[in-house]
Amino acid sequence: MTDATTTRRMANAIRALAMDAVEKANSGHPGMPMGMADVATVLWTKVLKYDAADPHWIDRDRFILSAGHGSMLLYALLHLTGSKEMTIDELKRFRQVGSKTPGHPERGHTESVETTTGPLGAGISNAVGLALAERILAAEYPTLFDHRTFALCSDGDLMEGISQEAIAIAGHYRLNKLVFLWDDNSISIDGDTSLSDSVDQIARFEACGWNGVRVDGHDADAIEAALRATEGSDKPTLIACKTIIGFGAPKKAGTEKAHGSPLGAEEIEGARKALGWDYPPFEIPDDLRALWLEAGRRGAAQREAWEKRRAAVDPATLADLERRLRADLPEGFAAAMAEHKAKLFAEPKEMATRKAGEAALTVVKGQLPELISGSADLTPSNNTLTKNMTVIRPGEYGGSFMHWGIREHGMAGASNGLAIHGGLLPVDSTFLVFSDYCRPAIRLAALMKIRVVHVFTHDSIGVGEDGPTHQPVEHLAALRAIPNLNVFRPCDAIETAEAWEVAVASKTRPSILALTRQNLPQLRLKDVGENLTAKGAYELAPANGVAAVSLFASGSEVSLAMEARERLEAEGLPTRVVSVPCMDLFLDQPGAYRAEVIGTAPVKIGIEAAIRQGWDAIIGSDGGFVGMNGFGESGPYKEVYRVFGITTDAIVSLAKEKQANGA
Amino acid sequence: MTDATTTRRMANAIRALAMDAVEKANSGHPGMPMGMADVATVLWTKVLKYDAADPHWIDRDRFILSAGHGSMLLYALLHLTGSKEMTIDELKRFRQVGSKTPGHPERGHTESVETTTGPLGAGISNAVGLALAERILAAEYPTLFDHRTFALCSDGDLMEGISQEAIAIAGHYRLNKLVFLWDDNSISIDGDTSLSDSVDQIARFEACGWNGVRVDGHDADAIEAALRATEGSDKPTLIACKTIIGFGAPKKAGTEKAHGSPLGAEEIEGARKALGWDYPPFEIPDDLRALWLEAGRRGAAQREAWEKRRAAVDPATLADLERRLRADLPEGFAAAMAEHKAKLFAEPKEMATRKAGEAALTVVKGQLPELISGSADLTPSNNTLTKNMTVIRPGEYGGSFMHWGIREHGMAGASNGLAIHGGLLPVDSTFLVFSDYCRPAIRLAALMKIRVVHVFTHDSIGVGEDGPTHQPVEHLAALRAIPNLNVFRPCDAIETAEAWEVAVASKTRPSILALTRQNLPQLRLKDVGENLTAKGAYELAPANGVAAVSLFASGSEVSLAMEARERLEAEGLPTRVVSVPCMDLFLDQPGAYRAEVIGTAPVKIGIEAAIRQGWDAIIGSDGGFVGMNGFGESGPYKEVYRVFGITTDAIVSLAKEKQANGA
């Protein structure tokens, strides 16, 4: 055990590394690491369950730096506790290209960074997902999961709306092993937080079903006592740590000047004096090094005890858990999906792809116990609560479906948390138009390369009467714009099943399934023994003869293309139809495949009940397009399609016109 | 004055119209209008200051239906209080193409609809903006502005994060003339709200600086008393109205079955009996018609008194206010901007476009007293607090700059509210990457055709050390995808000034200014007496001879294109450069202009430090592109540009390669 004086010295090591690294980079945020160094030191040396020798130990406590701009706090902690990767040289390369120490912590890039943070509120929502994941896994594997989640958050984090959604979720679901350490420093970039905020945070957390306590964030004993008091709580806890931003800096501490810029040589010298830190930049005295390394191994005995418990688990159970942790699919998965598709081929049915999605999801869930579904209060519309799921409730975590409430952003952020925990596959759902609410979280999932599946139904003006507020027109393009994200828009039940297959097999890429409200015919009628959706686009129907016209369509518009093809063929224009269920995957294909699918027909027409942006990559800037130019309209959906000219007639006319014009 | 029995009968008129219209449409949401009919009746017949004879009276109280799915409540109120437009036939055409009664209320489409709602939380944030607008205008015109804002919100509204941001803003800024009427019916689409929520809403509002009271939402006297008690309050007020969703429906009332589907003939018959409503569908007895019409004129005397106060205002002041209400620019505006640009032409300087934006904004603000600027806690980075602005503070509304806090979505939603009030021009700001947080509000502004200007700085990997979480790569494409929105990315101080000119003159279209963190040279050196940015793209530098290469670029990459042009010309390849400050406006130009600007050079290359999506419309799918394929990286910005190959060298090589390949 270390006394308060030693703890302060250990904390000063963090402070020194933070100010030195930011100074060397001539860029960064020294204020938060210096302000929260005492709190972080107490947490990491006395409370957090972890073992630096095995940073991937699945039952470790999770530490989330939601205030990601304070990345040097985390990098210093990893360095001091003995991360092999986080050498002193990496600290010296803070914020340089190729370093392990980018400006904001990046999961996947740096070992032991649990999640990518920086955009405020994201870490908080991830922490809620992590705490929920622990409860779900503990219900299934009671001897293997029993850990806590600590999130360090800033004033800015608590102002963001996503945080309030996530906090309400955590309170409702009684995620009692979740602790927020709020850096209550009363400073934001613009100055004193009183410029823009007068919320009573403790009261607001309490209203959401949390405990709330205040401590002096520079009093090690008080911090430790507050942390100890959270053990065994029946609610999540907010610990408001009153701190001084840039603690130690003689002139800038307690002001916004300490937040986001190097302190400067003079101020650093003053801080060294004030903190009694007599060592040169990037040097840590041996006694503190030893104490920190010892702290880094504090969890070794706990981990060894856990290894013994693991050894006692039934081997088949353990093998399946390990498969889940690798995000592999179980042996029976391919056969189950093949059987599902065989039934569809045997008895083709007209149905909405949201219904087809439900049928496929039922099969997927039957194979993947790790699948956790949920909806932002559109369960009966999204069709994501299947018969083989039970509902997760406060205190009852053995189920597999989450009622997230009307909290799309919080849901998507928590889904990221479920994914990064390991052992679970999150599937969430809302209307496609509300993907806009989820967008910051979707982007972070793509950046983190994690597997999350979003089921976004009601994917076009096919929504009908709900009108333009609920009819996505730009969302497919806007989502396709996000790198490392697959946007599927299947045309029938077969493509929907194929999209599910690809999505769950995509270990390093999130997926979106954009599904219809309205019924669609089944267009894929023959089992070719191959997942055609996996290539993004393929020829669904060839031309009879040398193609004069190529029609490219996605989702609900593929059936219009097929009807148009019939009519054009009847009028003597050989016409082929290409289905484009995933433009992202298609553009990833080798050039030869792309050229073959795009083909050489002189007339190329894209058809999608959405804006044109992005389609030129297939049809060329001189191609024809049948789709939307602006927002939709309220009315029965078939009429709305007619109003906007997305019809078989329009496709046929455009094809003939372009053919006549020799284009 | 009407007694409680009469008030109930008046409310039943709303209930009957709502259930009949939804039934006729075979689509819609009867539950909320039936549940909140009593509350709405008390508000509209006893409290709300308005005069149906002049629905545009600028000092009317504002009524916001944040729970937009309950649109029949609003349509019924407008019909009953005597809106000329809202005839009984329009109610019979509920949710039909071309009707005045779309599924969700649409501002601009239907008179007296204050704002477009449906996406939950949006109306709440608009209401906060409206209440703020009133305070700002009252500070400037104390005899002309003194009205209140009432927002009807649902459980879902209060779960959304944007609402919590907006509520915190309203509490902090002490918007005491703002009242929320919460339809506390404990039902959401998935079922009882206890499935996903256990927030103590009153306590949460109180923690944010609000009053909170509970009433029985079916007790007219209690509702009236609660509304009266809000008069003269020093805080905004939440009135939690405990209601029964679908009130009157014998089997479905109080359940989610009343929420979003027609009740069905049998249930409607039962409801008619239960409510004592003996009239056929769409029929209102004469006595109730008369009472409602009388209620619709309740504010006539107040409006006449206001007209007198207006007549007493200094004519010049009044003329300027009327100009502001028309969103016209003042006479001196063009000259002031011309002078600003003349200075830039006289003394070209290297500067970041965020700095150039600040200089232009200073001139704009000097001309437009109605301009209200603000930032989501990035004031020193966004450069949107100019020297001729003062800060708005709680109780001090005479300023013109808002510290919104770290609440991007709430800021954008409240900005929409400032815009729809009339008399103000909102300008808000954050980093471009955080436009994702604002997206639902940006979309609604575009749909509503309102004038809002978003200044989004740090517009590319030029952000540098903050890394991929803060470097937008897909945001330009994703924003360009939104219909009726101009996304400007100016290349220098001149284009920045021009973008400001176009943005403030765009009465029916919101604008985004994407500005750099890093310095850029001034490329426009000669005053051609025309705003070239207004056409979206133009030839900045011609080729010497018949162009072999056309380079198209935006923002910070235009200077790279200019350097590349020099080198290509030197190597004998005639090269022209087209600057593309606003792709949206360019694609709106007549075909002949587009063809001329795109030109016929065999080699076309697009250059933008972002993804390619959208550029094919200019360069063709076979054009070359120098830009991003994925997420960015943390490092000094010049190095990051090099890492991703966005350099003059890369442009020159690609042009030569394509030229050699005869493309």
Short mmCIF file of N, CA and C in Angstrom, two decimals, chain A residues 132 173 361 371-380 382-386 389-392 400-405 411 415 418 425-430 453-456 500, chain B residues 190:
data_model
loop_
_atom_site.label_atom_id
_atom_site.label_comp_id
_atom_site.label_asym_id
_atom_site.label_seq_id
_atom_site.Cartn_x
_atom_site.Cartn_y
_atom_site.Cartn_z
N LEU A 132 -23.03 -3.31 -19.69
CA LEU A 132 -24.14 -4.19 -20.02
C LEU A 132 -23.62 -5.54 -20.50
N TYR A 173 -31.37 0.10 -16.48
CA TYR A 173 -30.98 -1.32 -16.46
C TYR A 173 -30.13 -1.68 -15.23
N LEU A 361 -32.89 -13.37 -39.42
CA LEU A 361 -32.34 -13.11 -38.08
C LEU A 361 -32.70 -14.25 -37.12
N LEU A 371 -25.56 -13.25 -30.12
CA LEU A 371 -26.25 -12.14 -30.78
C LEU A 371 -27.20 -11.45 -29.80
N ILE A 372 -27.00 -10.16 -29.62
CA ILE A 372 -27.86 -9.34 -28.77
C ILE A 372 -28.59 -8.35 -29.67
N SER A 373 -29.89 -8.51 -29.81
CA SER A 373 -30.67 -7.65 -30.67
C SER A 373 -31.27 -6.50 -29.86
N GLY A 374 -31.90 -5.58 -30.56
CA GLY A 374 -32.54 -4.48 -29.84
C GLY A 374 -33.12 -3.47 -30.80
N SER A 375 -33.94 -2.58 -30.28
CA SER A 375 -34.56 -1.54 -31.10
C SER A 375 -34.75 -0.28 -30.27
N ALA A 376 -34.67 0.85 -30.96
CA ALA A 376 -34.94 2.14 -30.31
C ALA A 376 -36.45 2.41 -30.37
N ASP A 377 -37.19 1.54 -29.70
CA ASP A 377 -38.65 1.67 -29.58
C ASP A 377 -39.37 1.59 -30.92
N LEU A 378 -38.85 0.78 -31.82
CA LEU A 378 -39.59 0.50 -33.05
C LEU A 378 -39.64 -1.01 -33.28
N THR A 379 -39.69 -1.74 -32.18
CA THR A 379 -39.61 -3.20 -32.26
C THR A 379 -40.62 -3.81 -33.22
N PRO A 380 -41.91 -3.44 -33.13
CA PRO A 380 -42.86 -4.08 -34.05
C PRO A 380 -42.68 -3.65 -35.50
N ASN A 382 -39.43 -2.71 -36.82
CA ASN A 382 -38.12 -3.16 -37.30
C ASN A 382 -38.05 -4.68 -37.45
N ASN A 383 -38.94 -5.38 -36.76
CA ASN A 383 -38.96 -6.85 -36.82
C ASN A 383 -37.64 -7.47 -36.37
N THR A 384 -37.10 -6.96 -35.30
CA THR A 384 -35.83 -7.48 -34.81
C THR A 384 -35.94 -8.25 -33.50
N LEU A 385 -37.18 -8.38 -32.99
CA LEU A 385 -37.38 -9.25 -31.82
C LEU A 385 -37.98 -10.55 -32.34
N THR A 386 -37.12 -11.56 -32.47
CA THR A 386 -37.58 -12.82 -33.05
C THR A 386 -38.08 -13.76 -31.95
N MET A 389 -35.83 -15.10 -29.11
CA MET A 389 -35.15 -14.15 -28.21
C MET A 389 -36.03 -13.90 -26.99
N THR A 390 -35.38 -13.60 -25.87
CA THR A 390 -36.12 -13.11 -24.72
C THR A 390 -35.59 -11.72 -24.37
N VAL A 391 -36.41 -10.98 -23.65
CA VAL A 391 -36.10 -9.58 -23.40
C VAL A 391 -35.20 -9.43 -22.18
N ILE A 392 -34.19 -8.58 -22.30
CA ILE A 392 -33.32 -8.23 -21.17
C ILE A 392 -34.05 -7.18 -20.35
N SER A 400 -31.76 -11.67 -24.68
CA SER A 400 -30.96 -11.28 -25.84
C SER A 400 -31.60 -10.15 -26.65
N PHE A 401 -32.57 -9.46 -26.07
CA PHE A 401 -33.17 -8.32 -26.78
C PHE A 401 -33.26 -7.11 -25.85
N MET A 402 -32.79 -5.98 -26.35
CA MET A 402 -32.78 -4.75 -25.56
C MET A 402 -33.85 -3.77 -26.05
N HIS A 403 -34.72 -3.37 -25.17
CA HIS A 403 -35.59 -2.22 -25.44
C HIS A 403 -34.77 -0.97 -25.09
N TRP A 404 -34.20 -0.33 -26.10
CA TRP A 404 -33.28 0.79 -25.86
C TRP A 404 -34.00 2.10 -25.55
N GLY A 405 -35.32 2.12 -25.77
CA GLY A 405 -36.01 3.41 -25.66
C GLY A 405 -35.73 4.25 -26.89
N MET A 411 -28.13 4.09 -28.20
CA MET A 411 -28.18 2.68 -28.61
C MET A 411 -26.96 2.32 -29.46
N SER A 415 -24.06 -0.13 -28.45
CA SER A 415 -23.79 -1.30 -29.30
C SER A 415 -22.29 -1.41 -29.58
N LEU A 418 -20.88 -3.03 -26.59
CA LEU A 418 -21.12 -4.48 -26.58
C LEU A 418 -20.11 -5.19 -27.48
N LEU A 425 -22.32 -10.14 -30.19
CA LEU A 425 -22.55 -9.54 -31.51
C LEU A 425 -23.79 -8.65 -31.42
N PRO A 426 -23.59 -7.33 -31.35
CA PRO A 426 -24.75 -6.44 -31.23
C PRO A 426 -25.45 -6.21 -32.57
N VAL A 427 -26.77 -6.23 -32.52
CA VAL A 427 -27.63 -5.91 -33.66
C VAL A 427 -28.62 -4.88 -33.14
N ASP A 428 -28.65 -3.71 -33.73
CA ASP A 428 -29.65 -2.75 -33.25
C ASP A 428 -30.50 -2.26 -34.41
N SER A 429 -31.54 -1.52 -34.10
CA SER A 429 -32.47 -1.19 -35.18
C SER A 429 -33.27 0.09 -34.92
N THR A 430 -33.54 0.78 -36.01
CA THR A 430 -34.44 1.93 -36.01
C THR A 430 -34.84 2.15 -37.48
N VAL A 453 -24.06 -4.72 -36.31
CA VAL A 453 -25.04 -4.76 -37.41
C VAL A 453 -26.21 -3.86 -37.07
N HIS A 454 -26.47 -2.90 -37.95
CA HIS A 454 -27.63 -2.01 -37.77
C HIS A 454 -28.71 -2.41 -38.76
N VAL A 455 -29.88 -2.70 -38.26
CA VAL A 455 -31.02 -3.00 -39.12
C VAL A 455 -31.84 -1.72 -39.23
N PHE A 456 -31.78 -1.09 -40.39
CA PHE A 456 -32.49 0.18 -40.60
C PHE A 456 -33.62 -0.06 -41.59
N TRP A 500 -27.23 -10.85 -44.40
CA TRP A 500 -26.99 -11.29 -43.02
C TRP A 500 -25.73 -12.15 -42.92
N ASP B 190 -43.17 0.39 -28.21
CA ASP B 190 -42.88 -0.97 -27.74
C ASP B 190 -43.79 -1.43 -26.60
#
